[in-house]
Amino acid sequence: MNNGDFEGWLSLWSTDGVQMMPYVPAREGIEEIRGVMEPVFMKYTVELSINEIQDVIASQDSGLTRCTYTLTLIDGKGRRIQGEPDGKTLTLYARQPDGWKIIYDCSNTSTRRRSFT
């Protein structure tokens, strides 16, 4: 995310991945995730900082991570928009022929979030 490589970020997802973010409906499948997230990447520079990795669990074919993060967006005029100052996420992965892919990503925050789109 931080280097603005949208296609690289999208390649981390399974084709049937589900993204669940606060205050919006779940996005199901890579094309729906693309349709919502690509404009965000085009409009903003994204700064994502992982604050603490709380859990990492892996088995043969599946895994999960739980962490806290801070998300800031920078618009074309250089204005910083605090997205999620206290984000929390649980991400589930599945081993696929081309590597580990995100199958579910569920994030939330304790602070009311602004709309970025």
Coordinates of N, CA and C in Angstrom, one line a residue:
M1 N 0.8 -1.2 0.0 CA 0.0 0.0 0.0 C 0.9 1.3 0.0
N2 N 1.9 1.3 0.8 CA 2.6 2.5 1.0 C 3.4 2.9 -0.2
N3 N 3.7 2.0 -1.1 CA 4.4 2.5 -2.3 C 3.5 2.8 -3.5
G4 N 2.2 2.7 -3.2 CA 1.2 3.0 -4.2 C 1.0 2.0 -5.3
D5 N 1.6 0.8 -5.1 CA 1.5 -0.3 -6.1 C 0.1 -1.0 -5.9
F6 N -0.9 -0.5 -6.6 CA -2.2 -1.1 -6.4 C -2.2 -2.5 -6.9
E7 N -1.7 -2.8 -8.1 CA -1.7 -4.2 -8.6 C -0.9 -5.1 -7.7
G8 N 0.2 -4.7 -7.2 CA 0.9 -5.5 -6.2 C 0.1 -5.8 -5.0
W9 N -0.6 -4.8 -4.4 CA -1.5 -5.0 -3.3 C -2.6 -5.9 -3.6
L10 N -3.2 -5.7 -4.8 CA -4.3 -6.6 -5.2 C -3.9 -8.0 -5.4
S11 N -2.6 -8.2 -5.8 CA -2.1 -9.6 -6.0 C -2.0 -10.4 -4.7
L12 N -2.1 -9.8 -3.6 CA -2.1 -10.5 -2.3 C -3.4 -11.2 -2.0
W13 N -4.5 -10.8 -2.8 CA -5.8 -11.3 -2.5 C -6.2 -12.6 -3.3
S14 N -6.9 -13.5 -2.8 CA -7.5 -14.6 -3.5 C -8.6 -14.0 -4.4
T15 N -8.9 -14.7 -5.5 CA -9.9 -14.2 -6.4 C -11.3 -14.1 -5.8
D16 N -11.5 -14.9 -4.7 CA -12.8 -14.9 -4.0 C -12.7 -14.3 -2.6
G17 N -11.6 -13.5 -2.4 CA -11.4 -12.8 -1.2 C -12.6 -11.9 -0.7
V18 N -12.7 -11.7 0.6 CA -13.7 -10.9 1.2 C -13.0 -9.8 2.0
Q19 N -13.3 -8.5 1.8 CA -12.8 -7.4 2.5 C -13.9 -6.8 3.4
M20 N -13.8 -6.8 4.7 CA -14.8 -6.3 5.6 C -14.2 -5.1 6.4
M21 N -14.6 -3.9 6.0 CA -14.1 -2.7 6.6 C -15.2 -2.0 7.4
P22 N -14.9 -1.2 8.4 CA -16.0 -0.6 9.1 C -16.8 0.4 8.3
Y23 N -18.1 0.4 8.7 CA -19.1 1.3 8.1 C -19.4 1.2 6.7
V24 N -19.0 0.1 6.0 CA -19.4 -0.1 4.6 C -19.7 -1.6 4.5
P25 N -20.5 -1.9 3.4 CA -20.8 -3.4 3.2 C -19.5 -4.1 2.8
A26 N -19.6 -5.4 3.1 CA -18.4 -6.3 2.7 C -18.2 -6.3 1.2
R27 N -17.0 -6.4 0.8 CA -16.7 -6.4 -0.7 C -16.3 -7.9 -0.9
E28 N -17.0 -8.5 -1.9 CA -16.8 -9.9 -2.1 C -16.2 -10.1 -3.5
G29 N -15.1 -10.8 -3.6 CA -14.4 -11.1 -4.8 C -13.4 -10.0 -5.3
I30 N -12.4 -10.4 -6.0 CA -11.4 -9.5 -6.4 C -11.8 -8.3 -7.2
E31 N -12.8 -8.5 -8.1 CA -13.3 -7.4 -8.9 C -14.0 -6.4 -8.1
E32 N -14.8 -6.8 -7.1 CA -15.5 -5.8 -6.3 C -14.5 -5.1 -5.4
I33 N -13.5 -5.8 -4.9 CA -12.4 -5.1 -4.1 C -11.7 -4.1 -5.0
R34 N -11.4 -4.5 -6.2 CA -10.7 -3.6 -7.2 C -11.5 -2.4 -7.4
G35 N -12.8 -2.6 -7.7 CA -13.7 -1.5 -8.1 C -13.8 -0.4 -7.0
V36 N -13.7 -0.8 -5.7 CA -13.8 0.1 -4.6 C -12.4 0.7 -4.2
M37 N -11.4 -0.1 -4.2 CA -10.1 0.3 -3.7 C -9.2 1.0 -4.8
E38 N -9.4 0.7 -6.0 CA -8.5 1.4 -7.0 C -8.7 2.9 -7.0
P39 N -9.9 3.4 -6.9 CA -10.1 4.9 -6.9 C -9.4 5.5 -5.6
V40 N -9.4 4.8 -4.5 CA -8.7 5.3 -3.3 C -7.2 5.4 -3.6
F41 N -6.7 4.3 -4.2 CA -5.2 4.4 -4.5 C -4.9 5.5 -5.5
M42 N -5.8 5.8 -6.4 CA -5.6 6.8 -7.4 C -5.7 8.2 -6.8
K43 N -6.6 8.4 -5.8 CA -6.8 9.7 -5.2 C -5.9 10.0 -4.1
Y44 N -5.4 9.0 -3.4 CA -4.6 9.3 -2.2 C -3.3 8.5 -2.2
T45 N -2.3 9.0 -1.5 CA -1.2 8.3 -1.1 C -1.5 7.6 0.3
V46 N -1.3 6.3 0.4 CA -1.7 5.6 1.6 C -0.5 5.4 2.5
E47 N -0.6 5.7 3.7 CA 0.4 5.4 4.7 C -0.2 4.4 5.7
L48 N 0.3 3.2 5.7 CA -0.2 2.2 6.6 C 1.0 1.8 7.5
S49 N 0.8 1.9 8.8 CA 1.8 1.5 9.8 C 1.2 0.4 10.7
I50 N 1.9 -0.8 10.7 CA 1.5 -1.8 11.6 C 2.1 -1.5 13.0
N51 N 1.3 -1.3 13.9 CA 1.7 -0.9 15.3 C 2.2 -2.1 16.1
E52 N 1.4 -3.2 16.1 CA 1.7 -4.4 16.9 C 1.1 -5.6 16.2
I53 N 1.9 -6.6 16.0 CA 1.4 -7.9 15.5 C 1.1 -8.7 16.8
Q54 N -0.1 -9.0 17.0 CA -0.6 -9.7 18.2 C -0.7 -11.2 18.1
D55 N -0.9 -11.7 16.9 CA -1.0 -13.1 16.7 C -0.6 -13.5 15.3
V56 N 0.1 -14.6 15.1 CA 0.3 -15.2 13.8 C 0.1 -16.7 14.0
I57 N -0.8 -17.3 13.3 CA -1.1 -18.7 13.4 C -1.1 -19.2 12.0
A58 N -0.3 -20.3 11.8 CA -0.3 -21.0 10.5 C -0.3 -22.5 10.6
S59 N -1.0 -23.1 9.6 CA -1.0 -24.5 9.5 C -0.5 -24.8 8.1
Q60 N -0.7 -26.1 7.6 CA -0.3 -26.4 6.3 C -0.9 -25.5 5.2
D61 N -2.2 -25.3 5.3 CA -2.9 -24.6 4.2 C -3.6 -23.3 4.6
S62 N -3.6 -23.0 5.8 CA -4.3 -21.7 6.2 C -3.5 -21.0 7.3
G63 N -3.8 -19.8 7.5 CA -3.2 -19.0 8.5 C -4.0 -17.7 8.8
L64 N -3.6 -17.1 9.9 CA -4.2 -15.8 10.2 C -3.2 -14.9 10.9
T65 N -3.4 -13.6 10.8 CA -2.7 -12.6 11.5 C -3.7 -11.7 12.2
R66 N -3.3 -11.2 13.4 CA -4.1 -10.2 14.1 C -3.2 -9.1 14.5
C67 N -3.5 -7.8 14.1 CA -2.6 -6.7 14.4 C -3.4 -5.4 14.6
T68 N -2.7 -4.5 15.1 CA -3.2 -3.1 15.2 C -2.4 -2.2 14.2
Y69 N -3.1 -1.2 13.7 CA -2.4 -0.4 12.7 C -2.9 1.1 12.7
T70 N -2.2 1.9 12.1 CA -2.6 3.3 11.9 C -2.6 3.5 10.4
L71 N -3.7 4.2 9.9 CA -3.9 4.5 8.5 C -4.1 6.0 8.3
T72 N -3.2 6.5 7.4 CA -3.3 8.0 7.1 C -3.4 8.1 5.5
L73 N -4.2 8.9 5.0 CA -4.2 9.2 3.6 C -3.7 10.6 3.3
I74 N -3.0 10.8 2.2 CA -2.6 12.1 1.8 C -3.2 12.4 0.5
D75 N -3.9 13.5 0.4 CA -4.5 13.9 -0.9 C -3.6 14.6 -1.8
G76 N -4.0 14.9 -3.0 CA -3.2 15.5 -4.0 C -2.6 16.9 -3.6
K77 N -3.2 17.5 -2.6 CA -2.7 18.8 -2.2 C -1.7 18.7 -1.0
G78 N -1.4 17.4 -0.6 CA -0.5 17.2 0.5 C -1.2 17.2 1.9
R79 N -2.5 17.3 1.9 CA -3.2 17.3 3.2 C -3.3 15.9 3.7
R80 N -3.0 15.7 5.0 CA -3.0 14.4 5.7 C -4.4 14.2 6.3
I81 N -5.0 13.1 6.0 CA -6.3 12.7 6.6 C -6.1 11.5 7.4
Q82 N -6.4 11.6 8.7 CA -6.2 10.5 9.6 C -7.4 9.5 9.3
G83 N -7.0 8.4 8.8 CA -8.1 7.4 8.4 C -8.5 6.6 9.6
E84 N -7.6 5.8 10.1 CA -7.9 5.0 11.3 C -6.7 5.1 12.2
P85 N -6.8 5.9 13.3 CA -5.7 6.0 14.2 C -5.5 4.8 15.1
D86 N -6.5 4.0 15.2 CA -6.5 2.8 16.1 C -7.1 1.6 15.5
G87 N -6.7 1.3 14.2 CA -7.3 0.2 13.5 C -6.8 -1.1 14.1
K88 N -7.7 -2.1 13.9 CA -7.5 -3.5 14.3 C -7.9 -4.4 13.2
T89 N -7.1 -5.4 12.9 CA -7.5 -6.2 11.8 C -7.2 -7.7 12.0
L90 N -8.0 -8.5 11.5 CA -7.9 -10.0 11.5 C -7.9 -10.5 10.1
T91 N -6.8 -11.0 9.6 CA -6.7 -11.4 8.2 C -6.5 -12.9 8.2
L92 N -7.3 -13.6 7.3 CA -7.2 -15.0 7.1 C -6.6 -15.3 5.7
Y93 N -5.7 -16.3 5.7 CA -4.9 -16.6 4.4 C -5.2 -18.0 4.1
A94 N -5.1 -18.4 2.8 CA -5.1 -19.7 2.3 C -3.9 -19.9 1.4
R95 N -3.3 -21.1 1.5 CA -2.2 -21.4 0.6 C -2.8 -21.8 -0.7
Q96 N -2.4 -21.2 -1.8 CA -2.9 -21.5 -3.1 C -1.7 -21.8 -4.0
P97 N -2.0 -22.3 -5.2 CA -0.9 -22.7 -6.1 C 0.2 -21.6 -6.3
D98 N -0.3 -20.3 -6.3 CA 0.7 -19.2 -6.5 C 1.1 -18.5 -5.2
G99 N 0.9 -19.2 -4.1 CA 1.4 -18.7 -2.8 C 0.2 -18.4 -1.9
W100 N 0.6 -17.8 -0.7 CA -0.4 -17.4 0.3 C -1.2 -16.2 -0.2
K101 N -2.5 -16.3 -0.1 CA -3.5 -15.2 -0.5 C -4.4 -14.9 0.6
I102 N -4.8 -13.7 0.7 CA -5.8 -13.2 1.6 C -7.2 -13.7 1.2
I103 N -7.9 -14.4 2.1 CA -9.3 -14.9 1.8 C -10.3 -14.0 2.5
Y104 N -10.0 -13.6 3.7 CA -10.8 -12.7 4.5 C -10.0 -11.6 5.2
D105 N -10.4 -10.4 5.1 CA -9.7 -9.3 5.9 C -10.8 -8.5 6.6
C106 N -10.8 -8.6 7.9 CA -11.8 -7.9 8.6 C -11.2 -6.8 9.5
S107 N -11.5 -5.6 9.3 CA -10.9 -4.5 10.1 C -12.0 -3.7 10.8
N108 N -11.6 -3.1 12.0 CA -12.5 -2.2 12.7 C -11.6 -1.2 13.4
T109 N -12.3 -0.2 14.0 CA -11.7 0.8 14.7 C -12.6 1.3 15.9
S110 N -11.9 1.8 16.9 CA -12.7 2.3 18.0 C -13.1 3.8 17.8
T111 N -12.6 4.4 16.8 CA -12.8 5.8 16.5 C -13.7 5.9 15.2
R112 N -14.7 6.7 15.2 CA -15.6 6.9 14.1 C -14.7 7.4 12.9
R113 N -14.9 6.7 11.8 CA -14.0 6.9 10.6 C -14.7 7.8 9.6
R114 N -13.9 8.6 8.9 CA -14.4 9.4 7.8 C -14.6 8.6 6.6
S115 N -15.4 9.1 5.7 CA -15.5 8.4 4.4 C -14.4 9.0 3.4
F116 N -13.7 8.1 2.7 CA -12.6 8.6 1.8 C -13.0 8.6 0.4
T117 N -14.2 8.2 0.0 CA -14.6 8.1 -1.4 C -15.6 9.2 -1.7

